[in-house]
Amino acid sequence: QHCFTKSEDGYLCCEGRKVQDVMETVERSPFYLYSKSQITRNFEAYREALEGLNSIIGYAIKANNNLQILEHLRKLGCGAVLVSGNELRLALHAGFNPTRCIFNGNGKTLEDLVLAAQEGVFVNIDSEFDLDNIVAAARIAGKKVNALLRINPDVDPQVHPYVATGNKNSKFGIRNEKLQWFLDAVKAYSNELKLVGVHCHLGSTITKVDIFKDAAVIMLNYIDQIRAQGFEIDYFNMGGGLGIDYYHTGDIIPTPGDLIDTVRELVLSRNLNLIIEPGRSLIANTCCLVNRVIGVKSNGTKNFIVIDGSMSELIRPSLYGAYQHIEFVSPSQPDDEICTFDIVGPVCESTDFLGKDRKLPTPPVGTGLVVHDAGAYCMSMASTYNLKMRPPEYWVEEDGSISKIRHGETFEDHLRFFEGL
Ligand code: LLP
């Protein structure tokens, strides 16, 4: 069951509510519209997949840091994966249990590491200097840090190079040649930290589970080697990265169940706790960006639908050439001519597009147009370029009512940065 469906009379609905009706009740467009129940269903898919394993589902907050969504996921039982001090602060604010939080990153500052050490979150060791900082933070906080070593397994995730991380020339983690050096160093710092696990993250938008299995085999091999030196390794953190069906073509995309099944026996055979760090696969398909058509124009051989949303609100197509499915919220009329359009925003950049070469009926001005699968890495990557202020967010509650879950940013918010200078 998925939250976005079509009504019998051809209107796009979110949990049975016509998106068109929502557009008429909210204050402005574009806006993000989520289904709270879809978030629950996505989480439950992970929970069911992990049955029989000791596990932590660490939601990667970078995908979407809406506080209401974080609180909802926390209540469902999620932990959190953080990549900055502010993400850590937000997770604590949302009530996440610090012992189910993991602090990741290749450039963690000493100040942020001190907070992590004080709060008792897991910390991933990413490099030599990162280890130095973690040790220093543990001393300042007067607390021993539970650490995982991020090892780069050099497995090709077969994704866009901008979202690949687990290959050998990546800026993340350490390579196996340095493993022994790190183990010796960790031993020397046994007052400051305890090595409790290993971590890897291959990349994002991965749609073949064999890739995760290949990495797990390599990583468990490292765990065997590390245990053989007397370390008590309890955690295997396999990272995130499971892709979703952005194309809406009905292609079979592996589910959380498929993902966990490929590593289940390996994890059980070594008596490990499994940490998994999903972002996109928990949140992307729970949301769309709702826009209005400002007008239609043609230039040369191109036709354009110009909408009020843009790369400022949703940058993935511009940044990665990402495909996100686009459709109108209302049925077309029989005489609306079908053309091939680029869907573009009002921002002064030629890279400001949400979709290219889409076959769509020619829409009247004011028509609602949605960009699907906008729950992950859309609002959290939004900017105010061209002073397009960040949009409001709403969700459909379990009872079908609409609630605002984030205010839209305003021009006055912008002016506040200059007050009292
Ligand atoms: N764990 C680590 C260490 C990560 O770096 C990431 C994502 C995740 C977990 C969550 O990955 P997910 O399950 O969401 O794929 N902005 C890009 C995606 C960047 C992903 C960064 N790291 C996009 O819009 O596609």
PDB file of C-alpha atoms in Angstrom, residues 182-346:
ATOM      1  CA  PHE A 182      44.639   1.652  13.717  1.00  0.00           C
ATOM      2  CA  LEU A 183      44.280  -1.480  15.838  1.00  0.00           C
ATOM      3  CA  ASP A 184      47.623  -0.779  17.518  1.00  0.00           C
ATOM      4  CA  ALA A 185      46.663   2.844  18.090  1.00  0.00           C
ATOM      5  CA  VAL A 186      43.296   1.916  19.545  1.00  0.00           C
ATOM      6  CA  LYS A 187      45.007  -0.524  21.929  1.00  0.00           C
ATOM      7  CA  ALA A 188      47.288   2.266  23.107  1.00  0.00           C
ATOM      8  CA  TYR A 189      44.260   4.450  23.866  1.00  0.00           C
ATOM      9  CA  SER A 190      42.308   1.904  25.880  1.00  0.00           C
ATOM     10  CA  ASN A 191      41.604   4.507  28.579  1.00  0.00           C
ATOM     11  CA  GLU A 192      39.911   6.801  26.081  1.00  0.00           C
ATOM     12  CA  LEU A 193      38.031   4.474  23.811  1.00  0.00           C
ATOM     13  CA  LYS A 194      36.716   0.991  23.303  1.00  0.00           C
ATOM     14  CA  LEU A 195      36.578  -0.433  19.811  1.00  0.00           C
ATOM     15  CA  VAL A 196      33.147  -2.076  19.645  1.00  0.00           C
ATOM     16  CA  GLY A 197      32.553  -2.442  15.936  1.00  0.00           C
ATOM     17  CA  VAL A 198      33.299  -1.758  12.319  1.00  0.00           C
ATOM     18  CA  HIS A 199      31.397   0.396   9.882  1.00  0.00           C
ATOM     19  CA  CYS A 200      31.140   0.763   6.137  1.00  0.00           C
ATOM     20  CA  HIS A 201      28.886   2.756   3.863  1.00  0.00           C
ATOM     21  CA  LEU A 202      29.096   2.011   0.153  1.00  0.00           C
ATOM     22  CA  GLY A 203      27.052   4.793  -1.359  1.00  0.00           C
ATOM     23  CA  SER A 204      23.484   5.804  -1.944  1.00  0.00           C
ATOM     24  CA  THR A 205      20.670   4.799  -4.363  1.00  0.00           C
ATOM     25  CA  ILE A 206      21.963   1.197  -4.545  1.00  0.00           C
ATOM     26  CA  THR A 207      19.454  -1.130  -6.160  1.00  0.00           C
ATOM     27  CA  LYS A 208      21.320  -4.478  -6.132  1.00  0.00           C
ATOM     28  CA  VAL A 209      21.531  -6.283  -2.800  1.00  0.00           C
ATOM     29  CA  ASP A 210      24.469  -8.426  -3.970  1.00  0.00           C
ATOM     30  CA  ILE A 211      26.597  -5.299  -3.587  1.00  0.00           C
ATOM     31  CA  PHE A 212      25.758  -5.168   0.127  1.00  0.00           C
ATOM     32  CA  LYS A 213      26.477  -8.861   0.454  1.00  0.00           C
ATOM     33  CA  ASP A 214      29.911  -8.531  -1.185  1.00  0.00           C
ATOM     34  CA  ALA A 215      30.761  -5.753   1.237  1.00  0.00           C
ATOM     35  CA  ALA A 216      29.447  -7.697   4.244  1.00  0.00           C
ATOM     36  CA  VAL A 217      31.667 -10.665   3.370  1.00  0.00           C
ATOM     37  CA  ILE A 218      34.700  -8.384   3.234  1.00  0.00           C
ATOM     38  CA  MET A 219      33.779  -6.583   6.429  1.00  0.00           C
ATOM     39  CA  LEU A 220      33.122  -9.772   8.402  1.00  0.00           C
ATOM     40  CA  ASN A 221      36.507 -10.979   7.314  1.00  0.00           C
ATOM     41  CA  TYR A 222      37.981  -7.858   8.910  1.00  0.00           C
ATOM     42  CA  ILE A 223      35.918  -8.490  12.038  1.00  0.00           C
ATOM     43  CA  ASP A 224      37.409 -12.005  12.268  1.00  0.00           C
ATOM     44  CA  GLN A 225      40.915 -10.565  11.969  1.00  0.00           C
ATOM     45  CA  ILE A 226      40.225  -7.893  14.575  1.00  0.00           C
ATOM     46  CA  ARG A 227      38.650 -10.341  17.015  1.00  0.00           C
ATOM     47  CA  ALA A 228      41.670 -12.624  16.599  1.00  0.00           C
ATOM     48  CA  GLN A 229      43.719  -9.849  18.198  1.00  0.00           C
ATOM     49  CA  GLY A 230      41.587  -9.894  21.313  1.00  0.00           C
ATOM     50  CA  PHE A 231      39.137  -7.070  20.557  1.00  0.00           C
ATOM     51  CA  GLU A 232      35.519  -7.623  21.585  1.00  0.00           C
ATOM     52  CA  ILE A 233      33.710  -6.599  18.420  1.00  0.00           C
ATOM     53  CA  ASP A 234      29.942  -6.597  18.955  1.00  0.00           C
ATOM     54  CA  TYR A 235      28.661  -4.375  16.157  1.00  0.00           C
ATOM     55  CA  PHE A 236      28.653  -4.533  12.402  1.00  0.00           C
ATOM     56  CA  ASN A 237      27.380  -1.258  10.958  1.00  0.00           C
ATOM     57  CA  MET A 238      26.564  -1.924   7.296  1.00  0.00           C
ATOM     58  CA  GLY A 239      25.666   1.708   6.510  1.00  0.00           C
ATOM     59  CA  GLY A 240      22.694   2.848   4.473  1.00  0.00           C
ATOM     60  CA  GLY A 241      22.216   3.286   0.783  1.00  0.00           C
ATOM     61  CA  LEU A 242      19.242   1.189  -0.304  1.00  0.00           C
ATOM     62  CA  GLY A 243      17.665   2.783  -3.374  1.00  0.00           C
ATOM     63  CA  ILE A 244      14.007   3.338  -4.198  1.00  0.00           C
ATOM     64  CA  ASP A 245      11.803   3.192  -7.308  1.00  0.00           C
ATOM     65  CA  TYR A 246      12.351   6.762  -8.558  1.00  0.00           C
ATOM     66  CA  TYR A 247      11.293   5.850 -12.091  1.00  0.00           C
ATOM     67  CA  HIS A 248       7.847   4.478 -11.189  1.00  0.00           C
ATOM     68  CA  THR A 249       8.175   1.961 -13.981  1.00  0.00           C
ATOM     69  CA  GLY A 250       7.310  -1.004 -11.792  1.00  0.00           C
ATOM     70  CA  ASP A 251      10.899  -2.272 -11.789  1.00  0.00           C
ATOM     71  CA  ILE A 252      11.530  -4.537  -8.840  1.00  0.00           C
ATOM     72  CA  ILE A 253      13.570  -2.653  -6.251  1.00  0.00           C
ATOM     73  CA  PRO A 254      14.906  -4.684  -3.326  1.00  0.00           C
ATOM     74  CA  THR A 255      12.980  -4.204  -0.097  1.00  0.00           C
ATOM     75  CA  PRO A 256      14.478  -3.847   3.388  1.00  0.00           C
ATOM     76  CA  GLY A 257      13.586  -7.539   3.781  1.00  0.00           C
ATOM     77  CA  ASP A 258      15.665  -8.454   0.722  1.00  0.00           C
ATOM     78  CA  LEU A 259      18.530  -6.344   2.019  1.00  0.00           C
ATOM     79  CA  ILE A 260      18.618  -7.850   5.502  1.00  0.00           C
ATOM     80  CA  ASP A 261      18.119 -11.394   4.197  1.00  0.00           C
ATOM     81  CA  THR A 262      21.363 -11.167   2.218  1.00  0.00           C
ATOM     82  CA  VAL A 263      23.390 -10.497   5.376  1.00  0.00           C
ATOM     83  CA  ARG A 264      21.290 -12.255   8.048  1.00  0.00           C
ATOM     84  CA  GLU A 265      23.210 -15.544   8.138  1.00  0.00           C
ATOM     85  CA  LEU A 266      26.586 -13.813   8.076  1.00  0.00           C
ATOM     86  CA  VAL A 267      25.609 -11.605  11.002  1.00  0.00           C
ATOM     87  CA  LEU A 268      24.144 -14.499  12.993  1.00  0.00           C
ATOM     88  CA  SER A 269      27.173 -16.700  12.329  1.00  0.00           C
ATOM     89  CA  ARG A 270      29.410 -14.129  14.035  1.00  0.00           C
ATOM     90  CA  ASN A 271      26.952 -13.316  16.832  1.00  0.00           C
ATOM     91  CA  LEU A 272      26.945  -9.610  15.938  1.00  0.00           C
ATOM     92  CA  ASN A 273      24.554  -6.730  16.507  1.00  0.00           C
ATOM     93  CA  LEU A 274      23.614  -5.209  13.192  1.00  0.00           C
ATOM     94  CA  ILE A 275      23.466  -1.438  12.752  1.00  0.00           C
ATOM     95  CA  ILE A 276      21.824  -0.161   9.611  1.00  0.00           C
ATOM     96  CA  GLU A 277      21.714   3.482   8.523  1.00  0.00           C
ATOM     97  CA  PRO A 278      18.844   4.034   6.100  1.00  0.00           C
ATOM     98  CA  GLY A 279      17.874   7.533   5.032  1.00  0.00           C
ATOM     99  CA  ARG A 280      16.300   7.519   1.579  1.00  0.00           C
ATOM    100  CA  SER A 281      14.528   4.158   1.851  1.00  0.00           C
ATOM    101  CA  LEU A 282      12.776   5.297   5.037  1.00  0.00           C
ATOM    102  CA  ILE A 283      11.631   8.709   3.929  1.00  0.00           C
ATOM    103  CA  ALA A 284      11.926   9.446   0.181  1.00  0.00           C
ATOM    104  CA  ASN A 285       8.655   7.940  -1.041  1.00  0.00           C
ATOM    105  CA  THR A 286       6.566   9.477   1.753  1.00  0.00           C
ATOM    106  CA  CYS A 287       6.467  12.939   0.186  1.00  0.00           C
ATOM    107  CA  CYS A 288       6.058  15.061  -2.884  1.00  0.00           C
ATOM    108  CA  LEU A 289       6.848  18.666  -3.667  1.00  0.00           C
ATOM    109  CA  VAL A 290       3.636  20.383  -4.751  1.00  0.00           C
ATOM    110  CA  ASN A 291       4.035  23.246  -7.243  1.00  0.00           C
ATOM    111  CA  ARG A 292       1.841  25.447  -9.432  1.00  0.00           C
ATOM    112  CA  VAL A 293       2.227  25.991 -13.155  1.00  0.00           C
ATOM    113  CA  ILE A 294       3.121  29.617 -13.844  1.00  0.00           C
ATOM    114  CA  GLY A 295       3.067  29.262 -17.614  1.00  0.00           C
ATOM    115  CA  VAL A 296       4.074  27.286 -20.686  1.00  0.00           C
ATOM    116  CA  LYS A 297       6.552  28.465 -23.340  1.00  0.00           C
ATOM    117  CA  SER A 298       8.684  27.202 -26.231  1.00  0.00           C
ATOM    118  CA  ASN A 299      12.134  28.165 -27.507  1.00  0.00           C
ATOM    119  CA  GLY A 300      13.852  26.557 -30.466  1.00  0.00           C
ATOM    120  CA  THR A 301      13.000  22.880 -30.313  1.00  0.00           C
ATOM    121  CA  LYS A 302      12.159  22.923 -26.593  1.00  0.00           C
ATOM    122  CA  ASN A 303       8.892  23.237 -24.719  1.00  0.00           C
ATOM    123  CA  PHE A 304       8.922  24.352 -21.104  1.00  0.00           C
ATOM    124  CA  ILE A 305       6.484  24.121 -18.233  1.00  0.00           C
ATOM    125  CA  VAL A 306       7.510  26.868 -15.823  1.00  0.00           C
ATOM    126  CA  ILE A 307       6.484  26.182 -12.217  1.00  0.00           C
ATOM    127  CA  ASP A 308       6.891  28.079  -8.954  1.00  0.00           C
ATOM    128  CA  GLY A 309       9.143  25.383  -7.451  1.00  0.00           C
ATOM    129  CA  SER A 310      12.790  25.217  -8.485  1.00  0.00           C
ATOM    130  CA  MET A 311      16.288  23.965  -7.790  1.00  0.00           C
ATOM    131  CA  SER A 312      16.210  26.081  -4.632  1.00  0.00           C
ATOM    132  CA  GLU A 313      13.582  23.812  -3.088  1.00  0.00           C
ATOM    133  CA  LEU A 314      14.694  20.581  -4.790  1.00  0.00           C
ATOM    134  CA  ILE A 315      18.200  20.380  -6.192  1.00  0.00           C
ATOM    135  CA  ARG A 316      18.666  16.667  -6.935  1.00  0.00           C
ATOM    136  CA  PRO A 317      17.879  16.871 -10.681  1.00  0.00           C
ATOM    137  CA  SER A 318      20.264  19.824 -11.100  1.00  0.00           C
ATOM    138  CA  LEU A 319      23.015  18.375  -8.933  1.00  0.00           C
ATOM    139  CA  TYR A 320      23.038  14.701  -9.928  1.00  0.00           C
ATOM    140  CA  GLY A 321      20.880  14.664 -13.043  1.00  0.00           C
ATOM    141  CA  ALA A 322      18.517  12.668 -10.816  1.00  0.00           C
ATOM    142  CA  TYR A 323      15.174  11.506 -12.170  1.00  0.00           C
ATOM    143  CA  GLN A 324      12.126  12.143  -9.995  1.00  0.00           C
ATOM    144  CA  HIS A 325       8.708  11.297 -11.319  1.00  0.00           C
ATOM    145  CA  ILE A 326       6.456  14.243 -12.201  1.00  0.00           C
ATOM    146  CA  GLU A 327       2.703  14.417 -12.727  1.00  0.00           C
ATOM    147  CA  PHE A 328      -0.230  16.789 -12.454  1.00  0.00           C
ATOM    148  CA  VAL A 329      -2.574  16.640  -9.488  1.00  0.00           C
ATOM    149  CA  SER A 330      -5.716  16.892 -11.648  1.00  0.00           C
ATOM    150  CA  PRO A 331      -6.872  14.939 -14.721  1.00  0.00           C
ATOM    151  CA  SER A 332      -6.110  16.493 -18.103  1.00  0.00           C
ATOM    152  CA  GLN A 333      -8.828  17.532 -20.547  1.00  0.00           C
ATOM    153  CA  PRO A 334      -9.211  15.576 -23.798  1.00  0.00           C
ATOM    154  CA  ASP A 335      -8.048  18.523 -25.935  1.00  0.00           C
ATOM    155  CA  ASP A 336      -4.893  19.283 -23.862  1.00  0.00           C
ATOM    156  CA  GLU A 337      -2.111  18.676 -26.405  1.00  0.00           C
ATOM    157  CA  ILE A 338       0.517  16.129 -25.309  1.00  0.00           C
ATOM    158  CA  CYS A 339       4.054  17.492 -25.761  1.00  0.00           C
ATOM    159  CA  THR A 340       7.571  16.794 -24.567  1.00  0.00           C
ATOM    160  CA  PHE A 341       8.433  19.314 -21.878  1.00  0.00           C
ATOM    161  CA  ASP A 342      11.264  20.319 -19.634  1.00  0.00           C
ATOM    162  CA  ILE A 343       9.834  21.247 -16.235  1.00  0.00           C
ATOM    163  CA  VAL A 344      11.750  24.287 -15.044  1.00  0.00           C
ATOM    164  CA  GLY A 345      11.635  26.785 -12.201  1.00  0.00           C
ATOM    165  CA  PRO A 346      11.986  30.576 -12.095  1.00  0.00           C
TER     166      PRO A 346
END
